[in-house]
PDB file of C-alpha atoms in Angstrom:
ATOM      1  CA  UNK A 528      39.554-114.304 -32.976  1.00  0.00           C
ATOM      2  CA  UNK A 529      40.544-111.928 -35.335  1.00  0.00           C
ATOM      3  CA  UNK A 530      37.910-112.367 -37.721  1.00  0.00           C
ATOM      4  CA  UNK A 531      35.257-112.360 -35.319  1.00  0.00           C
ATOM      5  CA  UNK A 532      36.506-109.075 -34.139  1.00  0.00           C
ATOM      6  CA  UNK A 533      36.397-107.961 -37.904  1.00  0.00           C
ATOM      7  CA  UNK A 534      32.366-108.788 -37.769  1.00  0.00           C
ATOM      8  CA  UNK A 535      31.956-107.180 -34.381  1.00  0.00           C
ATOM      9  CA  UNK A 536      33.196-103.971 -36.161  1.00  0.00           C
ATOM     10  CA  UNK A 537      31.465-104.709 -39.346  1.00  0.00           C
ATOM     11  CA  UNK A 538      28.143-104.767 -37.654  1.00  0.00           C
ATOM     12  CA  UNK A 539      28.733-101.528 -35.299  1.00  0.00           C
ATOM     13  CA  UNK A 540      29.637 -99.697 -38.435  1.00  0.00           C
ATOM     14  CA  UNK A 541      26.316-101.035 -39.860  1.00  0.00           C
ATOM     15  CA  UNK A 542      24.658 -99.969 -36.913  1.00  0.00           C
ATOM     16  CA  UNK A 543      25.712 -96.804 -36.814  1.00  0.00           C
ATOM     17  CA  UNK A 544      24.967 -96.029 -40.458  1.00  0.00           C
ATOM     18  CA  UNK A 545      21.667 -97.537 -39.995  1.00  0.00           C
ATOM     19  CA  UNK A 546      21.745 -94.869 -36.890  1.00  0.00           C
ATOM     20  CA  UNK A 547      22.962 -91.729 -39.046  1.00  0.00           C
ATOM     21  CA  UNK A 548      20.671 -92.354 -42.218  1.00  0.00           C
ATOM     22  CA  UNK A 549      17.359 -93.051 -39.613  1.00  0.00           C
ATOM     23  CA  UNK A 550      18.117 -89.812 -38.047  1.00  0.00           C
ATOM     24  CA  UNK A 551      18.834 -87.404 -41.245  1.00  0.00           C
ATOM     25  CA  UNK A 552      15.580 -88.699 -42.376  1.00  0.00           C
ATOM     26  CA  UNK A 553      13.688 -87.995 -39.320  1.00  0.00           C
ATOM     27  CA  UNK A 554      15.444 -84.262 -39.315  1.00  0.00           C
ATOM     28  CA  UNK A 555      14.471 -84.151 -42.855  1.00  0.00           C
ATOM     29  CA  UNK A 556      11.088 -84.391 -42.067  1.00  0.00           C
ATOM     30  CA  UNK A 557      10.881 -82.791 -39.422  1.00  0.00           C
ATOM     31  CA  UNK A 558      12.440 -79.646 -41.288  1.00  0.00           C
ATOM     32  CA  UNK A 559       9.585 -80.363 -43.559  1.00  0.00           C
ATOM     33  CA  UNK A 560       7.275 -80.025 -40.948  1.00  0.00           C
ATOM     34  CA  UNK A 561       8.430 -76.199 -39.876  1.00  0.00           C
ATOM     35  CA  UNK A 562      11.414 -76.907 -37.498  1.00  0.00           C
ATOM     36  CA  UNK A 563      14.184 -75.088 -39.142  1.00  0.00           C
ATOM     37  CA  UNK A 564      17.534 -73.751 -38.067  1.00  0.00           C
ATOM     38  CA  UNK A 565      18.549 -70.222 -37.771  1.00  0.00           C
ATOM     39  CA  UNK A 566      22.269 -69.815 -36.959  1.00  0.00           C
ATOM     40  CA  UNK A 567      22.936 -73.350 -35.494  1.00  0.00           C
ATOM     41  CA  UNK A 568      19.751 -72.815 -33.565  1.00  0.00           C
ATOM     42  CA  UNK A 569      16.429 -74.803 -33.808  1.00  0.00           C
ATOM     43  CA  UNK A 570      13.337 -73.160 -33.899  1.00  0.00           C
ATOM     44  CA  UNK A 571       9.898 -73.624 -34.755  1.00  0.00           C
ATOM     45  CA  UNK A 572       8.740 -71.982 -37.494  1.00  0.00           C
ATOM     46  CA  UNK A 573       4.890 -71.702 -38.067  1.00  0.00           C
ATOM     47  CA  UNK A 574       4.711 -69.208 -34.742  1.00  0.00           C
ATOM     48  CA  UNK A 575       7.213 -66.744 -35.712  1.00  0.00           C
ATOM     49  CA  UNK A 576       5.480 -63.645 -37.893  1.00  0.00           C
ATOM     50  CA  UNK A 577       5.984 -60.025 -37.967  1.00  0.00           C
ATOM     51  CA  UNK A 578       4.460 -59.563 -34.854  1.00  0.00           C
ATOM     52  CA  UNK A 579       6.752 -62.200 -33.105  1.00  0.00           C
ATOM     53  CA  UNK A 580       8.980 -61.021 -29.949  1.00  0.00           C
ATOM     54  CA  UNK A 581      12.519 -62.341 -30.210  1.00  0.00           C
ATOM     55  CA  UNK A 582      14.649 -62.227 -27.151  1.00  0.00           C
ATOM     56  CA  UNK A 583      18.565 -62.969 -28.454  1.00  0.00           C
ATOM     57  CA  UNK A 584      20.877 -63.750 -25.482  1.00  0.00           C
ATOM     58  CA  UNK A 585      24.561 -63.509 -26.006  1.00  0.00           C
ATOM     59  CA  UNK A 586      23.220 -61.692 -29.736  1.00  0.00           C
ATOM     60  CA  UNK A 587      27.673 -61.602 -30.841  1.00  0.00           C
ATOM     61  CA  UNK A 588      27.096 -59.298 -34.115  1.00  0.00           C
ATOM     62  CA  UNK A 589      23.391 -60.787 -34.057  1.00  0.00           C
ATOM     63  CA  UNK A 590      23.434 -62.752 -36.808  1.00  0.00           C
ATOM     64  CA  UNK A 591      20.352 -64.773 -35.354  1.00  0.00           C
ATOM     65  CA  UNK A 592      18.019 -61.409 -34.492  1.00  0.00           C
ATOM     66  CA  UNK A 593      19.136 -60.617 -38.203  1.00  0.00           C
ATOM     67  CA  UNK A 594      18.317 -63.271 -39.896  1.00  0.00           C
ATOM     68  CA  UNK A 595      15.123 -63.937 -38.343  1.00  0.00           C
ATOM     69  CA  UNK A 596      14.085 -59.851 -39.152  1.00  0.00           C
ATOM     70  CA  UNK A 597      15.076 -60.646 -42.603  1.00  0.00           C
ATOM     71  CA  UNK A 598      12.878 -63.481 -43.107  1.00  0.00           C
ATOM     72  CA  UNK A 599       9.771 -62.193 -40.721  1.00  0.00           C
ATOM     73  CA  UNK A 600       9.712 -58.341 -40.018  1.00  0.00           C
ATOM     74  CA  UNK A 601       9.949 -60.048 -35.821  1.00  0.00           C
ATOM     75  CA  UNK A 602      10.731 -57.692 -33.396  1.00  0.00           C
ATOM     76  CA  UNK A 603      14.240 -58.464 -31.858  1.00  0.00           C
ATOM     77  CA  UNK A 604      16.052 -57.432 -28.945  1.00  0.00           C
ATOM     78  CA  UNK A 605      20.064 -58.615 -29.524  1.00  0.00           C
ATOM     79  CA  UNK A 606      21.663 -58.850 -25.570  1.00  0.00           C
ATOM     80  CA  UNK A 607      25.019 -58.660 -25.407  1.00  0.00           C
ATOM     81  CA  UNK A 608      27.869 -58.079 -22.551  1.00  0.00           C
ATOM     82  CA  UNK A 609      30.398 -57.047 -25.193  1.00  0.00           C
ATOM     83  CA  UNK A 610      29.925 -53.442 -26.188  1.00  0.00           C
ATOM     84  CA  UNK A 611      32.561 -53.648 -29.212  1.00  0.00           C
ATOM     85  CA  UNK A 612      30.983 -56.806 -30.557  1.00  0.00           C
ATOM     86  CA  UNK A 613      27.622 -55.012 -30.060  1.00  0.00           C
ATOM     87  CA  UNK A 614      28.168 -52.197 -31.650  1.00  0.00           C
ATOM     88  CA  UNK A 615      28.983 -54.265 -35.150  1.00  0.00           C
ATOM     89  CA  UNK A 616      25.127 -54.925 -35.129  1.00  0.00           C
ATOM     90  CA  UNK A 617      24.192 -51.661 -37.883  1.00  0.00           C
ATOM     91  CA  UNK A 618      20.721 -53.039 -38.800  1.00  0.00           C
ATOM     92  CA  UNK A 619      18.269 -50.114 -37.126  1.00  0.00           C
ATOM     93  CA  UNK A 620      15.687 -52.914 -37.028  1.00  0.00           C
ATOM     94  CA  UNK A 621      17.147 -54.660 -34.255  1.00  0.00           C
ATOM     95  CA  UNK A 622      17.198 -53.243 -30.688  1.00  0.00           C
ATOM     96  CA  UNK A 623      20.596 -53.331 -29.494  1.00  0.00           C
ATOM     97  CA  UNK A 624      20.833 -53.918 -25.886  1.00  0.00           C
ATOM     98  CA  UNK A 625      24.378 -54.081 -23.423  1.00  0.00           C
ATOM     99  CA  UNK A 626      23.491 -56.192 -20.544  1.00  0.00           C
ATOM    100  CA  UNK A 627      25.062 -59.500 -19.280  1.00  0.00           C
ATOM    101  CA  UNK A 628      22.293 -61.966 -18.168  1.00  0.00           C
ATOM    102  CA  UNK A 629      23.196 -62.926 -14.319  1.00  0.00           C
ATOM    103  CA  UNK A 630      22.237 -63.693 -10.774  1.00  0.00           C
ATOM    104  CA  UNK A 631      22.387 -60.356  -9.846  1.00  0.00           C
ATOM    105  CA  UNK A 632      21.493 -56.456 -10.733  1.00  0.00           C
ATOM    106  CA  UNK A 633      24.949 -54.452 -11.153  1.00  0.00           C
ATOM    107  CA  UNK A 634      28.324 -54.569 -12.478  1.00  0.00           C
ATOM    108  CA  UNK A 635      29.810 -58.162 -13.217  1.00  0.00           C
ATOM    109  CA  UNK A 636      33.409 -59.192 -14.489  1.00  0.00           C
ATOM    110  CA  UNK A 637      33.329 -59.857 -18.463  1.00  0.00           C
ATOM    111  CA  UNK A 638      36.225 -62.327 -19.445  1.00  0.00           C
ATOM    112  CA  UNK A 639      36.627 -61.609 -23.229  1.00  0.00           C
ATOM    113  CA  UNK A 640      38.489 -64.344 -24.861  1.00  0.00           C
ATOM    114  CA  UNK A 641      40.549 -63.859 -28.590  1.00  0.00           C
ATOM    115  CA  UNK A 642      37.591 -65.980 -29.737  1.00  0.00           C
ATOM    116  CA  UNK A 643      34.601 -63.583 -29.203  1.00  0.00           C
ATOM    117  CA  UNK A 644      32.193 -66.161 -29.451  1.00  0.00           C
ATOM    118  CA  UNK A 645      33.415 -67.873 -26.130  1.00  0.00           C
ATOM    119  CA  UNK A 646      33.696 -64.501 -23.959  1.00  0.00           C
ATOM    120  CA  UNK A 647      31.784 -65.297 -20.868  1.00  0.00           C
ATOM    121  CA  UNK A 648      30.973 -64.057 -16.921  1.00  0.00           C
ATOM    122  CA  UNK A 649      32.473 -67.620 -15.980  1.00  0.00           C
ATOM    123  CA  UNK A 650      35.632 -67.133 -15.003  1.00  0.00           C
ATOM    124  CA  UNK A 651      38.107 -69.701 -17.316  1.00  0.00           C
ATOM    125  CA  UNK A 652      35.159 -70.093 -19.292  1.00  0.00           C
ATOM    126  CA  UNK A 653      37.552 -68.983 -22.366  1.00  0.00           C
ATOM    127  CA  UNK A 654      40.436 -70.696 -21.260  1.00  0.00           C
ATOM    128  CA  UNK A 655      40.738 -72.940 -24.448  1.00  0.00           C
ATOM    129  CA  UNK A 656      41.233 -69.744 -26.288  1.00  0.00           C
ATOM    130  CA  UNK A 657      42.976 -67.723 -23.925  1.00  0.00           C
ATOM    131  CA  UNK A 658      41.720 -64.311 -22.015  1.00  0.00           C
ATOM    132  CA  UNK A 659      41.930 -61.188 -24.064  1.00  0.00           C
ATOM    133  CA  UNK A 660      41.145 -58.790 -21.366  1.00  0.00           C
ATOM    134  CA  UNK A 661      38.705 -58.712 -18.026  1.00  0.00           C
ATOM    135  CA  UNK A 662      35.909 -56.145 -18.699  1.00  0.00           C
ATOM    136  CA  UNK A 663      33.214 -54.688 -16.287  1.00  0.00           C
ATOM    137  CA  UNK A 664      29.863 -55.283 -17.698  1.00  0.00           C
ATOM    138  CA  UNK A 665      26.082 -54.675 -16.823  1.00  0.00           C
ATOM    139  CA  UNK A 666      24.841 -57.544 -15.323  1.00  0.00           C
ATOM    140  CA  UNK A 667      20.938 -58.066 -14.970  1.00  0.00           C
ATOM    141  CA  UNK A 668      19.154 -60.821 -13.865  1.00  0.00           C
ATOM    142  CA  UNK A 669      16.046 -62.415 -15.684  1.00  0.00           C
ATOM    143  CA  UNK A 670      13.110 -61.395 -13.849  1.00  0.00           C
ATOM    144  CA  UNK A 671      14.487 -57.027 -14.087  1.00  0.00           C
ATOM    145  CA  UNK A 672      15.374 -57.766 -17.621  1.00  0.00           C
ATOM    146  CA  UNK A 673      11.418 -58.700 -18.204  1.00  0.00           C
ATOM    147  CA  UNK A 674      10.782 -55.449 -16.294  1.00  0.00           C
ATOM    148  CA  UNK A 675      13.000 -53.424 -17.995  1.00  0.00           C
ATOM    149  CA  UNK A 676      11.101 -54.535 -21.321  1.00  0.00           C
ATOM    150  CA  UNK A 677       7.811 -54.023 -19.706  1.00  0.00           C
ATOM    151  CA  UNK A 678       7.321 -57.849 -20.643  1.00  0.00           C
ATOM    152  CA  UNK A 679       5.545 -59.379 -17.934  1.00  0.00           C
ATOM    153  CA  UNK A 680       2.514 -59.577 -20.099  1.00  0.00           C
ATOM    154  CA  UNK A 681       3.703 -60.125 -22.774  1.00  0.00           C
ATOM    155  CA  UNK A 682       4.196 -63.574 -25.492  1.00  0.00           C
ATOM    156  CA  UNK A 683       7.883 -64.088 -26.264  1.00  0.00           C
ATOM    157  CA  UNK A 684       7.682 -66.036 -28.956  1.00  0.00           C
ATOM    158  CA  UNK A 685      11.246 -66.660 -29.243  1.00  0.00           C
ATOM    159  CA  UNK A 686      14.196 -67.010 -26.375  1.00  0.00           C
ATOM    160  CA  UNK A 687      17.463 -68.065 -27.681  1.00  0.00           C
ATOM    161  CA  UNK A 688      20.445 -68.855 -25.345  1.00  0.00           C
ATOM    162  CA  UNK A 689      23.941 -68.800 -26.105  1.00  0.00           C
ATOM    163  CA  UNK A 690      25.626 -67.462 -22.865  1.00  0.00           C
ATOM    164  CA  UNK A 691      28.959 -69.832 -22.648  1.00  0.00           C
ATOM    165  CA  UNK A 692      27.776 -71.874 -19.421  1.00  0.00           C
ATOM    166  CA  UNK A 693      25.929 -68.594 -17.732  1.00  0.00           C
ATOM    167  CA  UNK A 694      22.745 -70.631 -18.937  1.00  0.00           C
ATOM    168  CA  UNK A 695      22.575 -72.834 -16.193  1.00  0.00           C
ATOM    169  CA  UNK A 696      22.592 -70.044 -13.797  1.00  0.00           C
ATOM    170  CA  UNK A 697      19.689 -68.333 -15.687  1.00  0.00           C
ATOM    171  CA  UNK A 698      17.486 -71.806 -15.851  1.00  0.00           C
ATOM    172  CA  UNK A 699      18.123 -72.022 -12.102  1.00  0.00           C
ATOM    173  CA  UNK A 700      16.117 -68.680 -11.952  1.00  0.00           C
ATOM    174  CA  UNK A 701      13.409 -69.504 -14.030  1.00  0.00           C
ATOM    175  CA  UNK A 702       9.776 -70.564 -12.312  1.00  0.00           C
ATOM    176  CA  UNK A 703       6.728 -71.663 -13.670  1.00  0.00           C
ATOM    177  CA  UNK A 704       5.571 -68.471 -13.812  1.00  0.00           C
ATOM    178  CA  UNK A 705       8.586 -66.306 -15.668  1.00  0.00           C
ATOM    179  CA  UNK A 706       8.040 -69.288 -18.411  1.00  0.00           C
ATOM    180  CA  UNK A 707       4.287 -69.427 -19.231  1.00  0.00           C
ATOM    181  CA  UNK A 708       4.145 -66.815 -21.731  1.00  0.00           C
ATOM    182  CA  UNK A 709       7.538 -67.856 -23.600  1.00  0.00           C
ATOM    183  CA  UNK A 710       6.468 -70.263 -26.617  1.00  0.00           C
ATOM    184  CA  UNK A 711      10.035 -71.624 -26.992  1.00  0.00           C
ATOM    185  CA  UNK A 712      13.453 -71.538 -26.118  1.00  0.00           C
ATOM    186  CA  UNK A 713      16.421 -72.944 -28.134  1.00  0.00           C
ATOM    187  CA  UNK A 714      19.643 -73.110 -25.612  1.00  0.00           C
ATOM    188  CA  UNK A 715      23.179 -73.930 -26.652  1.00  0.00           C
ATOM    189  CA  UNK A 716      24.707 -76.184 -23.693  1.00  0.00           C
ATOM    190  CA  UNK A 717      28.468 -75.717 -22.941  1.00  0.00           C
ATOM    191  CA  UNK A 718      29.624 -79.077 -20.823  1.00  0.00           C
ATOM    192  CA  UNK A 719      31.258 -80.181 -24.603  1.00  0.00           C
ATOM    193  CA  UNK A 720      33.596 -77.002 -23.837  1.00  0.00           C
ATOM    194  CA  UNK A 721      33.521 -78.084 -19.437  1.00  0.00           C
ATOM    195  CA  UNK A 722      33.092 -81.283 -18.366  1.00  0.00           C
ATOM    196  CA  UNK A 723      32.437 -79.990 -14.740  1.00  0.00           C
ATOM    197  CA  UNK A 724      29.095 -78.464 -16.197  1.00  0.00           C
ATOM    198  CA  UNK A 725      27.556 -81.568 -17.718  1.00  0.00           C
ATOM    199  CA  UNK A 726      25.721 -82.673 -14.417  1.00  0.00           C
ATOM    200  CA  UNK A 727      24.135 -79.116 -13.708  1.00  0.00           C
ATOM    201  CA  UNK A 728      23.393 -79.273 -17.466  1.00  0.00           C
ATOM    202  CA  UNK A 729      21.202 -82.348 -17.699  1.00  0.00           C
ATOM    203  CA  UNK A 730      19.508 -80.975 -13.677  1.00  0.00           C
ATOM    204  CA  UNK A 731      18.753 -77.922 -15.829  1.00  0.00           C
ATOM    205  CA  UNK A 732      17.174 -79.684 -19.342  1.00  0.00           C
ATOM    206  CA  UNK A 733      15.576 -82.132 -17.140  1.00  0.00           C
ATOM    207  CA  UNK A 734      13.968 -78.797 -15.091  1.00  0.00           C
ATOM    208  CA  UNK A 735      12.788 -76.875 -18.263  1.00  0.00           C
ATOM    209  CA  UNK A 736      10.931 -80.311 -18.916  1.00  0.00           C
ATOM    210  CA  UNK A 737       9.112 -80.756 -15.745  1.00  0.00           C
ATOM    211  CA  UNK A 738       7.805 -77.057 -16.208  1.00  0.00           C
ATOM    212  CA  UNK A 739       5.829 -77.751 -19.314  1.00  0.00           C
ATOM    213  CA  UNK A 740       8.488 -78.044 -22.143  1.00  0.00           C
ATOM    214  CA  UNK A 741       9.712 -80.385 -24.866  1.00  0.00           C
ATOM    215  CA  UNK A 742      13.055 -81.166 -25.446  1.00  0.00           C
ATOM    216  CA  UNK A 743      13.813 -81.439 -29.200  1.00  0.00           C
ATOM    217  CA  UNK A 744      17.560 -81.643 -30.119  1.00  0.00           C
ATOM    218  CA  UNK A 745      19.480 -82.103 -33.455  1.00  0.00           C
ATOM    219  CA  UNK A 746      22.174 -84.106 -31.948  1.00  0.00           C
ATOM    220  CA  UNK A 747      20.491 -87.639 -30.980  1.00  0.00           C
ATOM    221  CA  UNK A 748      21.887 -90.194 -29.276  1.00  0.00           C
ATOM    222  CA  UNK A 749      25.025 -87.899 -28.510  1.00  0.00           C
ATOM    223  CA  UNK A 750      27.062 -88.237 -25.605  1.00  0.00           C
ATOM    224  CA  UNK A 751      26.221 -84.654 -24.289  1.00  0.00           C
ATOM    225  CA  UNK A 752      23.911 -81.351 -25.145  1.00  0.00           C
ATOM    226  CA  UNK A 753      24.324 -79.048 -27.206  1.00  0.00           C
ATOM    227  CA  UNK A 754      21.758 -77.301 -29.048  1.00  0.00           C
ATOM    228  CA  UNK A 755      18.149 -77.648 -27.654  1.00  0.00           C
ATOM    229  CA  UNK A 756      14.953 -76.129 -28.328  1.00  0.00           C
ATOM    230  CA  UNK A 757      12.337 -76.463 -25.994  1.00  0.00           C
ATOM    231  CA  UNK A 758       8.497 -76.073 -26.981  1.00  0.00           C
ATOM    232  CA  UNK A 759       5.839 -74.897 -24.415  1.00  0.00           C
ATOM    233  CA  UNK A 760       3.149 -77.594 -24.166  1.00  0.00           C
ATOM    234  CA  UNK A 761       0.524 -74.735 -23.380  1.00  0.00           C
ATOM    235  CA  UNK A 762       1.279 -72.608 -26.247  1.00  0.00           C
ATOM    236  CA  UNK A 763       2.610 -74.565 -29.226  1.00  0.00           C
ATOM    237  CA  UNK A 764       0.325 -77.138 -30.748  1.00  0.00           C
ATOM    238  CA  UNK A 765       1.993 -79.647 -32.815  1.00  0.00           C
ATOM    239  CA  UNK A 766      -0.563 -82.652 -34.530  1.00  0.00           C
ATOM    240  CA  UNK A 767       0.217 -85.923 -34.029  1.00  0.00           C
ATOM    241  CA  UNK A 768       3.261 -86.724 -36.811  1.00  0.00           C
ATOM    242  CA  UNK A 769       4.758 -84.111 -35.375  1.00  0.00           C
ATOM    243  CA  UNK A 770       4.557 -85.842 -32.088  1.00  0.00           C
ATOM    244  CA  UNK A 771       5.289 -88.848 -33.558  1.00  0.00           C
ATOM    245  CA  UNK A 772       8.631 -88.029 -34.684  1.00  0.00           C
ATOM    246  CA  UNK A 773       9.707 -86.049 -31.962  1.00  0.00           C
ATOM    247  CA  UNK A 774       9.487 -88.977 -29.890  1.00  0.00           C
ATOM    248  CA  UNK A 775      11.416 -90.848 -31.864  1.00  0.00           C
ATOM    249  CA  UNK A 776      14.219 -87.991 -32.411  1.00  0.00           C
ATOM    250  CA  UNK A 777      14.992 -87.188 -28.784  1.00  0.00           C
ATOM    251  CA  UNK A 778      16.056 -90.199 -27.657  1.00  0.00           C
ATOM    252  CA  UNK A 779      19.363 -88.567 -25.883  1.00  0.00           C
ATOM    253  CA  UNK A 780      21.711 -91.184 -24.330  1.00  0.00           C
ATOM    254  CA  UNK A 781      22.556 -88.814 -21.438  1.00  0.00           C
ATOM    255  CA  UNK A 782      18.807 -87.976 -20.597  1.00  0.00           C
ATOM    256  CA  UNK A 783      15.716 -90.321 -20.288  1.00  0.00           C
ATOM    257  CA  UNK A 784      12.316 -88.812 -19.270  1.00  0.00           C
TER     258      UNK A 784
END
């Protein structure tokens, strides 16, 4: 019995290296095939120039609107509830802008955690590293944030999300409509941080994909989301290797579609 249990672990091991080393090669090539990442965050490459429009939600110190103005000239917009965080953002290149991205137009409760990457609207959201101080912010939702940017007609080229769980509430808002001129979005999940968010989470990845979208992630075969970019079927072209390995790449465990 013993030994047969030794086998029965031998070969999952096997498995799973066969596993790791099929998907590093796959991310490999698709790297090598312009999906790159910027700041944890997957994007696709051969649409972003120096007329690109970069929309960075929950910017931090905007490390992601910098490095993407440092390699194309893009015009980005860092968003950011935090004011203090914000205001470490010195590159004049970027637009700086002090909004929290919400349900509604108007003043919204800011619970800044000791870990200023996990500050959030949610309430307990930065519980695992303990609430600094509660802070009234700017909220705005998405459609007056589009306004406010004179957008409407406008390509976005780039949306990146990284709003500690307020992106489910955001997706919820989005129609058709609010998405057709956005090439791509790359999201970072939070149900790894809240368990209690993980079946809104997979409603809202499996909604961005009914509307016209892709779902490409760097973490195959894992138990839940995390980082996810999302390609508009209308507006990116990809040729048929592309394709090809996307398919086999985002085989998720928690989602099949």
């Amino acid at each position: 019995m013993v030994k047969k249990d030794k086998q029965r672990e031998n070969r999952m091991k096997g498995s799973l290296k066969i596993l790791m080393l099929r998907n590093k090669l796959i991310g490999y090539l698709l790297n090598v095939t312009g999906f790159i990442q910027v700041c944890g965050h997957w994007i696709y490459r051969p649409y972003i120039n120096k007329n690109s429009i970069i929309i960075d939600l929950g910017a931090n110190e905007g490390a992601f609107s910098i490095e993407l103005y440092k390699k194309y000239k893009s015009h980005c917009y860092a968003v950011e509830p935090d004011k203090n965080v914000l205001n470490k953002v010195i590159d004049t290149n970027i637009k700086k802008m002090n909004y929290a991205l919400a349900n509604i137009n108007g003043p919204v409760n800011f619970y800044t955690s000791y870990n200023n990457e996990a500050s959030s609207i949610i309430k307990g959201f930065e519980s695992n590293w303990g609430n600094k101080r509660i802070d009234v912010v700017e909220g705005i939702t998405w459609d007056s944030f589009i306004d406010l940017l004179n957008f409407k007609a406008k390509r976005i080229n780039i949306l990146k999300v990284d709003i500690e769980g307020s992106e489910l509430d955001l997706i919820d808002t989005f129609t058709f409509d609010n998405l057709s001129n956005i090439e791509q979005i790359t999201v970072e999940f939070h149900d790894w941080l809240n368990v209690s968010l993980h079946e809104r989470t997979v409603a809202s990845i499996r909604k961005l994909v009914s509307l016209g979208f892709i779902a490409v992630t760097n973490t195959p075969n894992h138990s839940w989301p995390l980082e996810i970019l999302f390609l508009n079927k209308r507006l990116i072209k990809l040729n048929f290797f592309q394709k090809l390995l996307i398919s086999l790449y985002k085989r998720i465990s928690f989602l099949k579609y």
